[in-house]
PDB file of C-alpha atoms and ligand atoms in Angstrom:
ATOM      1  CA  MET A   1      58.033 -51.143  76.801  1.00  0.00           C
ATOM      2  CA  PRO A   2      55.174 -51.555  74.316  1.00  0.00           C
ATOM      3  CA  VAL A   3      55.251 -49.484  71.162  1.00  0.00           C
ATOM      4  CA  SER A   4      52.718 -46.885  72.372  1.00  0.00           C
ATOM      5  CA  GLY A   5      54.522 -46.003  75.598  1.00  0.00           C
ATOM      6  CA  LEU A   6      51.417 -47.121  77.483  1.00  0.00           C
ATOM      7  CA  PRO A   7      51.363 -50.084  79.877  1.00  0.00           C
ATOM      8  CA  PRO A   8      50.953 -53.528  78.294  1.00  0.00           C
ATOM      9  CA  TYR A   9      47.482 -54.453  77.065  1.00  0.00           C
ATOM     10  CA  ASP A  10      45.118 -55.130  79.961  1.00  0.00           C
ATOM     11  CA  PRO A  11      42.541 -57.775  78.989  1.00  0.00           C
ATOM     12  CA  ALA A  12      40.280 -56.569  81.813  1.00  0.00           C
ATOM     13  CA  ASN A  13      39.693 -53.178  80.127  1.00  0.00           C
ATOM     14  CA  ILE A  14      36.066 -52.273  79.506  1.00  0.00           C
ATOM     15  CA  PHE A  15      36.178 -52.629  75.704  1.00  0.00           C
ATOM     16  CA  ALA A  16      37.792 -56.056  75.945  1.00  0.00           C
ATOM     17  CA  ARG A  17      34.908 -57.041  78.222  1.00  0.00           C
ATOM     18  CA  ILE A  18      32.374 -55.698  75.708  1.00  0.00           C
ATOM     19  CA  LEU A  19      34.114 -57.640  72.915  1.00  0.00           C
ATOM     20  CA  ARG A  20      33.913 -60.831  74.985  1.00  0.00           C
ATOM     21  CA  GLY A  21      30.205 -60.210  75.615  1.00  0.00           C
ATOM     22  CA  GLU A  22      30.738 -59.886  79.375  1.00  0.00           C
ATOM     23  CA  ILE A  23      29.041 -56.511  79.543  1.00  0.00           C
ATOM     24  CA  PRO A  24      26.392 -55.090  77.218  1.00  0.00           C
ATOM     25  CA  ALA A  25      26.856 -52.432  74.576  1.00  0.00           C
ATOM     26  CA  LYS A  26      24.458 -50.728  72.164  1.00  0.00           C
ATOM     27  CA  LYS A  27      25.886 -52.264  69.020  1.00  0.00           C
ATOM     28  CA  VAL A  28      25.763 -50.283  65.759  1.00  0.00           C
ATOM     29  CA  ALA A  29      27.701 -52.564  63.394  1.00  0.00           C
ATOM     30  CA  GLU A  30      30.123 -55.436  63.448  1.00  0.00           C
ATOM     31  CA  THR A  31      32.549 -56.997  60.984  1.00  0.00           C
ATOM     32  CA  GLU A  32      35.229 -59.642  61.124  1.00  0.00           C
ATOM     33  CA  HIS A  33      37.723 -57.022  62.253  1.00  0.00           C
ATOM     34  CA  ALA A  34      35.875 -54.390  64.263  1.00  0.00           C
ATOM     35  CA  LEU A  35      32.872 -53.496  66.392  1.00  0.00           C
ATOM     36  CA  ALA A  36      30.966 -50.190  66.547  1.00  0.00           C
ATOM     37  CA  PHE A  37      28.779 -49.271  69.518  1.00  0.00           C
ATOM     38  CA  HIS A  38      27.292 -46.166  71.124  1.00  0.00           C
ATOM     39  CA  ASP A  39      29.368 -44.325  73.725  1.00  0.00           C
ATOM     40  CA  ILE A  40      27.828 -44.665  77.181  1.00  0.00           C
ATOM     41  CA  ALA A  41      28.223 -40.913  77.827  1.00  0.00           C
ATOM     42  CA  PRO A  42      27.552 -39.282  74.439  1.00  0.00           C
ATOM     43  CA  GLN A  43      29.080 -35.870  73.804  1.00  0.00           C
ATOM     44  CA  ALA A  44      27.081 -35.243  70.598  1.00  0.00           C
ATOM     45  CA  PRO A  45      23.755 -36.474  69.181  1.00  0.00           C
ATOM     46  CA  VAL A  46      25.781 -39.206  67.489  1.00  0.00           C
ATOM     47  CA  HIS A  47      28.749 -40.525  69.480  1.00  0.00           C
ATOM     48  CA  VAL A  48      29.851 -43.963  68.373  1.00  0.00           C
ATOM     49  CA  LEU A  49      33.013 -45.842  69.288  1.00  0.00           C
ATOM     50  CA  VAL A  50      34.732 -48.148  66.829  1.00  0.00           C
ATOM     51  CA  VAL A  51      37.185 -50.715  68.206  1.00  0.00           C
ATOM     52  CA  PRO A  52      39.274 -53.401  66.534  1.00  0.00           C
ATOM     53  CA  LYS A  53      38.414 -56.881  67.750  1.00  0.00           C
ATOM     54  CA  ARG A  54      41.978 -57.831  68.530  1.00  0.00           C
ATOM     55  CA  ALA A  55      43.986 -56.457  71.442  1.00  0.00           C
ATOM     56  CA  TYR A  56      45.762 -53.163  70.671  1.00  0.00           C
ATOM     57  CA  VAL A  57      46.524 -50.628  73.368  1.00  0.00           C
ATOM     58  CA  SER A  58      46.567 -47.544  71.148  1.00  0.00           C
ATOM     59  CA  LEU A  59      46.749 -46.181  67.622  1.00  0.00           C
ATOM     60  CA  ALA A  60      50.526 -46.504  67.795  1.00  0.00           C
ATOM     61  CA  ASP A  61      50.216 -50.189  68.672  1.00  0.00           C
ATOM     62  CA  PHE A  62      47.506 -50.784  66.034  1.00  0.00           C
ATOM     63  CA  ALA A  63      49.463 -49.057  63.260  1.00  0.00           C
ATOM     64  CA  ALA A  64      52.663 -50.895  64.124  1.00  0.00           C
ATOM     65  CA  THR A  65      51.313 -54.395  64.635  1.00  0.00           C
ATOM     66  CA  ALA A  66      47.874 -54.947  63.034  1.00  0.00           C
ATOM     67  CA  SER A  67      47.660 -56.623  59.637  1.00  0.00           C
ATOM     68  CA  ASP A  68      46.859 -54.559  56.549  1.00  0.00           C
ATOM     69  CA  ALA A  69      43.481 -56.356  56.354  1.00  0.00           C
ATOM     70  CA  GLU A  70      42.615 -55.355  59.925  1.00  0.00           C
ATOM     71  CA  ILE A  71      43.636 -51.754  59.343  1.00  0.00           C
ATOM     72  CA  ALA A  72      41.646 -51.509  56.118  1.00  0.00           C
ATOM     73  CA  GLY A  73      38.658 -53.304  57.669  1.00  0.00           C
ATOM     74  CA  PHE A  74      38.707 -51.034  60.689  1.00  0.00           C
ATOM     75  CA  TRP A  75      38.713 -47.769  58.733  1.00  0.00           C
ATOM     76  CA  ARG A  76      36.140 -49.020  56.245  1.00  0.00           C
ATOM     77  CA  LEU A  77      33.819 -49.770  59.154  1.00  0.00           C
ATOM     78  CA  VAL A  78      34.314 -46.259  60.564  1.00  0.00           C
ATOM     79  CA  ALA A  79      33.342 -44.702  57.218  1.00  0.00           C
ATOM     80  CA  SER A  80      30.441 -47.083  56.638  1.00  0.00           C
ATOM     81  CA  VAL A  81      28.972 -46.427  60.092  1.00  0.00           C
ATOM     82  CA  ALA A  82      29.129 -42.684  59.400  1.00  0.00           C
ATOM     83  CA  LYS A  83      27.325 -43.290  56.116  1.00  0.00           C
ATOM     84  CA  GLU A  84      24.712 -45.596  57.670  1.00  0.00           C
ATOM     85  CA  LEU A  85      23.984 -42.984  60.331  1.00  0.00           C
ATOM     86  CA  THR A  86      23.447 -40.438  57.497  1.00  0.00           C
ATOM     87  CA  LEU A  87      26.281 -38.178  58.629  1.00  0.00           C
ATOM     88  CA  GLU A  88      28.003 -37.823  55.258  1.00  0.00           C
ATOM     89  CA  LEU A  89      25.989 -34.838  54.051  1.00  0.00           C
ATOM     90  CA  SER A  90      26.191 -32.817  57.266  1.00  0.00           C
ATOM     91  CA  GLY A  91      29.692 -33.920  58.156  1.00  0.00           C
ATOM     92  CA  TYR A  92      31.256 -35.556  61.181  1.00  0.00           C
ATOM     93  CA  ARG A  93      34.434 -35.883  63.208  1.00  0.00           C
ATOM     94  CA  VAL A  94      36.613 -38.916  63.896  1.00  0.00           C
ATOM     95  CA  LEU A  95      39.001 -38.688  66.814  1.00  0.00           C
ATOM     96  CA  THR A  96      41.339 -40.941  68.721  1.00  0.00           C
ATOM     97  CA  ASN A  97      42.942 -40.232  72.060  1.00  0.00           C
ATOM     98  CA  MET A  98      46.419 -41.638  72.557  1.00  0.00           C
ATOM     99  CA  GLY A  99      48.320 -41.769  75.812  1.00  0.00           C
ATOM    100  CA  VAL A 100      48.590 -39.202  78.573  1.00  0.00           C
ATOM    101  CA  HIS A 101      48.443 -35.946  76.596  1.00  0.00           C
ATOM    102  CA  GLY A 102      45.669 -37.390  74.464  1.00  0.00           C
ATOM    103  CA  HIS A 103      43.712 -38.170  77.658  1.00  0.00           C
ATOM    104  CA  GLN A 104      43.130 -41.781  76.644  1.00  0.00           C
ATOM    105  CA  GLU A 105      40.996 -43.428  79.329  1.00  0.00           C
ATOM    106  CA  VAL A 106      40.369 -46.891  77.915  1.00  0.00           C
ATOM    107  CA  PRO A 107      43.560 -48.744  76.916  1.00  0.00           C
ATOM    108  CA  HIS A 108      42.077 -50.556  73.920  1.00  0.00           C
ATOM    109  CA  PHE A 109      42.525 -48.619  70.658  1.00  0.00           C
ATOM    110  CA  HIS A 110      39.305 -46.941  69.548  1.00  0.00           C
ATOM    111  CA  VAL A 111      38.066 -43.996  67.549  1.00  0.00           C
ATOM    112  CA  HIS A 112      35.186 -41.726  68.446  1.00  0.00           C
ATOM    113  CA  LEU A 113      32.723 -40.809  65.686  1.00  0.00           C
ATOM    114  CA  PHE A 114      30.840 -37.605  66.466  1.00  0.00           C
ATOM    115  CA  GLY A 115      28.031 -35.994  64.484  1.00  0.00           C
ATOM    116  CA  GLY A 116      24.502 -34.686  64.455  1.00  0.00           C
ATOM    117  CA  ARG A 117      25.332 -31.057  65.257  1.00  0.00           C
ATOM    118  CA  PRO A 118      28.036 -28.497  64.410  1.00  0.00           C
ATOM    119  CA  LEU A 119      31.058 -29.660  66.366  1.00  0.00           C
ATOM    120  CA  GLY A 120      32.984 -26.431  66.750  1.00  0.00           C
ATOM    121  CA  ARG A 121      36.729 -26.105  66.734  1.00  0.00           C
ATOM    122  CA  MET A 122      38.844 -29.204  66.799  1.00  0.00           C
ATOM    123  CA  VAL A 123      40.715 -28.654  70.061  1.00  0.00           C
ATOM    124  CA  PRO A 124      39.446 -26.352  72.822  1.00  0.00           C
ATOM    125  CA  SER A 125      41.880 -23.632  73.752  1.00  0.00           C
ATOM    126  CA  GLY A 126      43.465 -24.272  77.107  1.00  0.00           C
ATOM    127  CA  GLU A 127      46.563 -24.011  79.144  1.00  0.00           C
ATOM    128  CA  GLY A 128      49.866 -25.389  77.963  1.00  0.00           C
TER     129      GLY A 128
HETATM  130  P1  AMP B 201      38.946 -42.290  75.681  1.00  0.00           P
HETATM  131  O1  AMP B 201      39.196 -41.135  76.601  1.00  0.00           O
HETATM  132  O2  AMP B 201      39.213 -41.960  74.248  1.00  0.00           O
HETATM  133  O3  AMP B 201      39.657 -43.535  76.141  1.00  0.00           O
HETATM  134  O4  AMP B 201      37.381 -42.549  75.737  1.00  0.00           O
HETATM  135  C1  AMP B 201      36.770 -43.627  76.356  1.00  0.00           C
HETATM  136  C2  AMP B 201      35.285 -43.524  76.079  1.00  0.00           C
HETATM  137  O5  AMP B 201      34.687 -44.743  76.469  1.00  0.00           O
HETATM  138  C3  AMP B 201      34.545 -42.407  76.838  1.00  0.00           C
HETATM  139  O6  AMP B 201      33.922 -41.540  75.890  1.00  0.00           O
HETATM  140  C4  AMP B 201      33.514 -43.168  77.677  1.00  0.00           C
HETATM  141  O7  AMP B 201      32.287 -42.487  77.791  1.00  0.00           O
HETATM  142  C5  AMP B 201      33.375 -44.479  76.905  1.00  0.00           C
HETATM  143  N1  AMP B 201      32.928 -45.614  77.687  1.00  0.00           N
HETATM  144  C6  AMP B 201      33.390 -46.036  78.886  1.00  0.00           C
HETATM  145  N2  AMP B 201      32.740 -47.150  79.278  1.00  0.00           N
HETATM  146  C7  AMP B 201      31.862 -47.451  78.295  1.00  0.00           C
HETATM  147  C8  AMP B 201      30.897 -48.492  78.101  1.00  0.00           C
HETATM  148  N3  AMP B 201      30.719 -49.457  79.009  1.00  0.00           N
HETATM  149  N4  AMP B 201      30.177 -48.498  76.964  1.00  0.00           N
HETATM  150  C9  AMP B 201      30.354 -47.521  76.033  1.00  0.00           C
HETATM  151  N5  AMP B 201      31.234 -46.514  76.160  1.00  0.00           N
HETATM  152  C10 AMP B 201      31.981 -46.474  77.274  1.00  0.00           C
END
Protein backbone atom coordinates (compact mmCIF):
# COMPACT_ATOMS: atom_id res chain seq x y z
CA MET A 1 0.00 0.00 0.00
CA PRO A 2 1.50 3.37 -0.95
CA VAL A 3 1.91 5.96 1.76
CA SER A 4 -1.18 8.00 0.79
CA GLY A 5 -3.65 5.11 0.90
CA LEU A 6 -4.39 5.78 -2.77
CA PRO A 7 -3.64 3.30 -5.56
CA PRO A 8 -0.06 3.28 -6.88
CA TYR A 9 0.95 6.15 -9.15
CA ASP A 10 -0.67 5.85 -12.57
CA PRO A 11 1.62 7.30 -15.26
CA ALA A 12 -1.38 7.66 -17.58
CA ASN A 13 -2.99 10.33 -15.36
CA ILE A 14 -3.78 13.62 -17.07
CA PHE A 15 -1.10 15.69 -15.29
CA ALA A 16 1.59 13.13 -16.11
CA ARG A 17 0.52 13.47 -19.75
CA ILE A 18 0.74 17.27 -19.54
CA LEU A 19 4.22 16.98 -17.98
CA ARG A 20 5.33 14.72 -20.83
CA GLY A 21 3.96 17.21 -23.37
CA GLU A 22 1.42 14.70 -24.70
CA ILE A 23 -1.50 17.05 -24.16
CA PRO A 24 -1.48 20.85 -24.08
CA ALA A 25 -1.79 23.08 -21.05
CA LYS A 26 -1.89 26.85 -20.60
CA LYS A 27 1.45 27.15 -18.87
CA VAL A 28 1.97 29.91 -16.29
CA ALA A 29 5.47 29.11 -14.99
CA GLU A 30 7.96 26.30 -14.86
CA THR A 31 11.03 25.47 -12.80
CA GLU A 32 13.32 22.50 -12.42
CA HIS A 33 10.94 21.01 -9.87
CA ALA A 34 7.41 22.09 -10.75
CA LEU A 35 4.99 23.29 -13.41
CA ALA A 36 2.10 25.77 -13.05
CA PHE A 37 -0.76 25.89 -15.54
CA HIS A 38 -4.35 27.13 -15.72
CA ASP A 39 -7.12 24.77 -14.61
CA ILE A 40 -9.24 23.68 -17.56
CA ALA A 41 -12.47 24.39 -15.63
CA PRO A 42 -11.67 27.49 -13.55
CA GLN A 43 -13.68 28.03 -10.38
CA ALA A 44 -12.41 31.60 -9.83
CA PRO A 45 -11.02 34.37 -12.07
CA VAL A 46 -7.59 32.93 -11.28
CA HIS A 47 -7.44 29.14 -10.92
CA VAL A 48 -3.96 27.76 -11.43
CA LEU A 49 -2.68 24.27 -10.70
CA VAL A 50 0.87 23.67 -9.51
CA VAL A 51 2.29 20.15 -9.87
CA PRO A 52 5.68 18.68 -9.02
CA LYS A 53 7.46 17.29 -12.05
CA ARG A 54 8.18 13.93 -10.49
CA ALA A 55 5.56 11.26 -9.82
CA TYR A 56 3.76 11.67 -6.48
CA VAL A 57 0.23 10.44 -5.95
CA SER A 58 -0.73 12.87 -3.19
CA LEU A 59 0.47 15.35 -0.59
CA ALA A 60 1.11 12.44 1.75
CA ASP A 61 3.34 10.78 -0.84
CA PHE A 62 5.10 14.07 -1.72
CA ALA A 63 5.78 14.97 1.92
CA ALA A 64 7.07 11.50 2.72
CA THR A 65 9.25 10.87 -0.31
CA ALA A 66 10.22 14.07 -2.18
CA SER A 67 13.61 15.64 -1.52
CA ASP A 68 13.87 18.82 0.55
CA ALA A 69 14.91 20.68 -2.63
CA GLU A 70 11.78 19.53 -4.47
CA ILE A 71 9.53 20.47 -1.57
CA ALA A 72 11.11 23.91 -1.21
CA GLY A 73 11.11 24.45 -4.99
CA PHE A 74 7.47 23.44 -5.25
CA TRP A 75 6.21 25.81 -2.55
CA ARG A 76 8.39 28.67 -3.75
CA LEU A 77 6.82 28.31 -7.19
CA VAL A 78 3.31 28.40 -5.69
CA ALA A 79 4.09 31.67 -3.88
CA SER A 80 5.89 33.21 -6.85
CA VAL A 81 3.02 32.43 -9.23
CA ALA A 82 0.61 34.11 -6.80
CA LYS A 83 2.90 37.13 -6.73
CA GLU A 84 3.34 37.22 -10.52
CA LEU A 85 -0.43 37.11 -10.96
CA THR A 86 -0.67 40.12 -8.58
CA LEU A 87 -2.73 38.25 -5.99
CA GLU A 88 -0.65 39.17 -2.95
CA LEU A 89 -2.44 42.42 -2.16
CA SER A 90 -5.99 41.10 -2.54
CA GLY A 91 -5.24 37.67 -1.16
CA TYR A 92 -5.68 34.14 -2.45
CA ARG A 93 -6.28 30.55 -1.44
CA VAL A 94 -4.10 27.47 -1.88
CA LEU A 95 -5.79 24.11 -1.57
CA THR A 96 -4.96 20.47 -2.09
CA ASN A 97 -7.39 17.59 -2.27
CA MET A 98 -6.16 14.30 -0.87
CA GLY A 99 -7.85 10.95 -1.24
CA VAL A 100 -11.52 10.05 -1.07
CA HIS A 101 -12.79 12.54 1.53
CA GLY A 102 -10.71 15.26 -0.08
CA HIS A 103 -12.38 14.46 -3.43
CA GLN A 104 -9.06 14.15 -5.24
CA GLU A 105 -9.78 13.46 -8.91
CA VAL A 106 -6.32 13.48 -10.47
CA PRO A 107 -3.85 11.13 -8.76
CA HIS A 108 -0.77 13.31 -9.25
CA PHE A 109 -0.14 15.65 -6.30
CA HIS A 110 -1.16 19.22 -7.08
CA VAL A 111 -2.32 22.38 -5.38
CA HIS A 112 -5.01 24.73 -6.61
CA LEU A 113 -4.30 28.48 -6.45
CA PHE A 114 -7.49 30.53 -6.44
CA GLY A 115 -7.86 34.31 -6.54
CA GLY A 116 -9.31 37.32 -8.26
CA ARG A 117 -12.48 37.58 -6.17
CA PRO A 118 -13.55 37.10 -2.54
CA LEU A 119 -13.48 33.35 -2.04
CA GLY A 120 -15.94 32.93 0.80
CA ARG A 121 -15.68 30.39 3.56
CA MET A 122 -13.06 27.71 3.35
CA VAL A 123 -15.29 24.63 3.31
CA PRO A 124 -18.96 24.73 2.28
CA SER A 125 -21.30 23.43 4.93
CA GLY A 126 -22.71 20.06 4.02
CA GLU A 127 -23.77 16.73 5.28
CA GLY A 128 -21.53 14.58 7.41
P1 LIG B 1 -8.62 17.52 -7.91
O1 LIG B 1 -10.05 17.22 -7.58
O2 LIG B 1 -7.94 18.31 -6.84
O3 LIG B 1 -7.87 16.28 -8.31
O4 LIG B 1 -8.67 18.51 -9.15
C1 LIG B 1 -8.32 18.18 -10.45
C2 LIG B 1 -8.42 19.44 -11.28
O5 LIG B 1 -7.81 19.19 -12.53
C3 LIG B 1 -9.85 19.92 -11.58
O6 LIG B 1 -10.00 21.25 -11.07
C4 LIG B 1 -9.94 19.88 -13.10
O7 LIG B 1 -10.69 20.93 -13.65
C5 LIG B 1 -8.47 19.96 -13.51
N1 LIG B 1 -8.15 19.39 -14.80
C6 LIG B 1 -8.52 18.19 -15.31
N2 LIG B 1 -8.00 18.01 -16.54
C7 LIG B 1 -7.27 19.11 -16.81
C8 LIG B 1 -6.48 19.53 -17.93
N3 LIG B 1 -6.34 18.76 -19.01
N4 LIG B 1 -5.86 20.73 -17.87
C9 LIG B 1 -5.99 21.51 -16.77
N5 LIG B 1 -6.73 21.18 -15.69
C10 LIG B 1 -7.36 20.00 -15.71
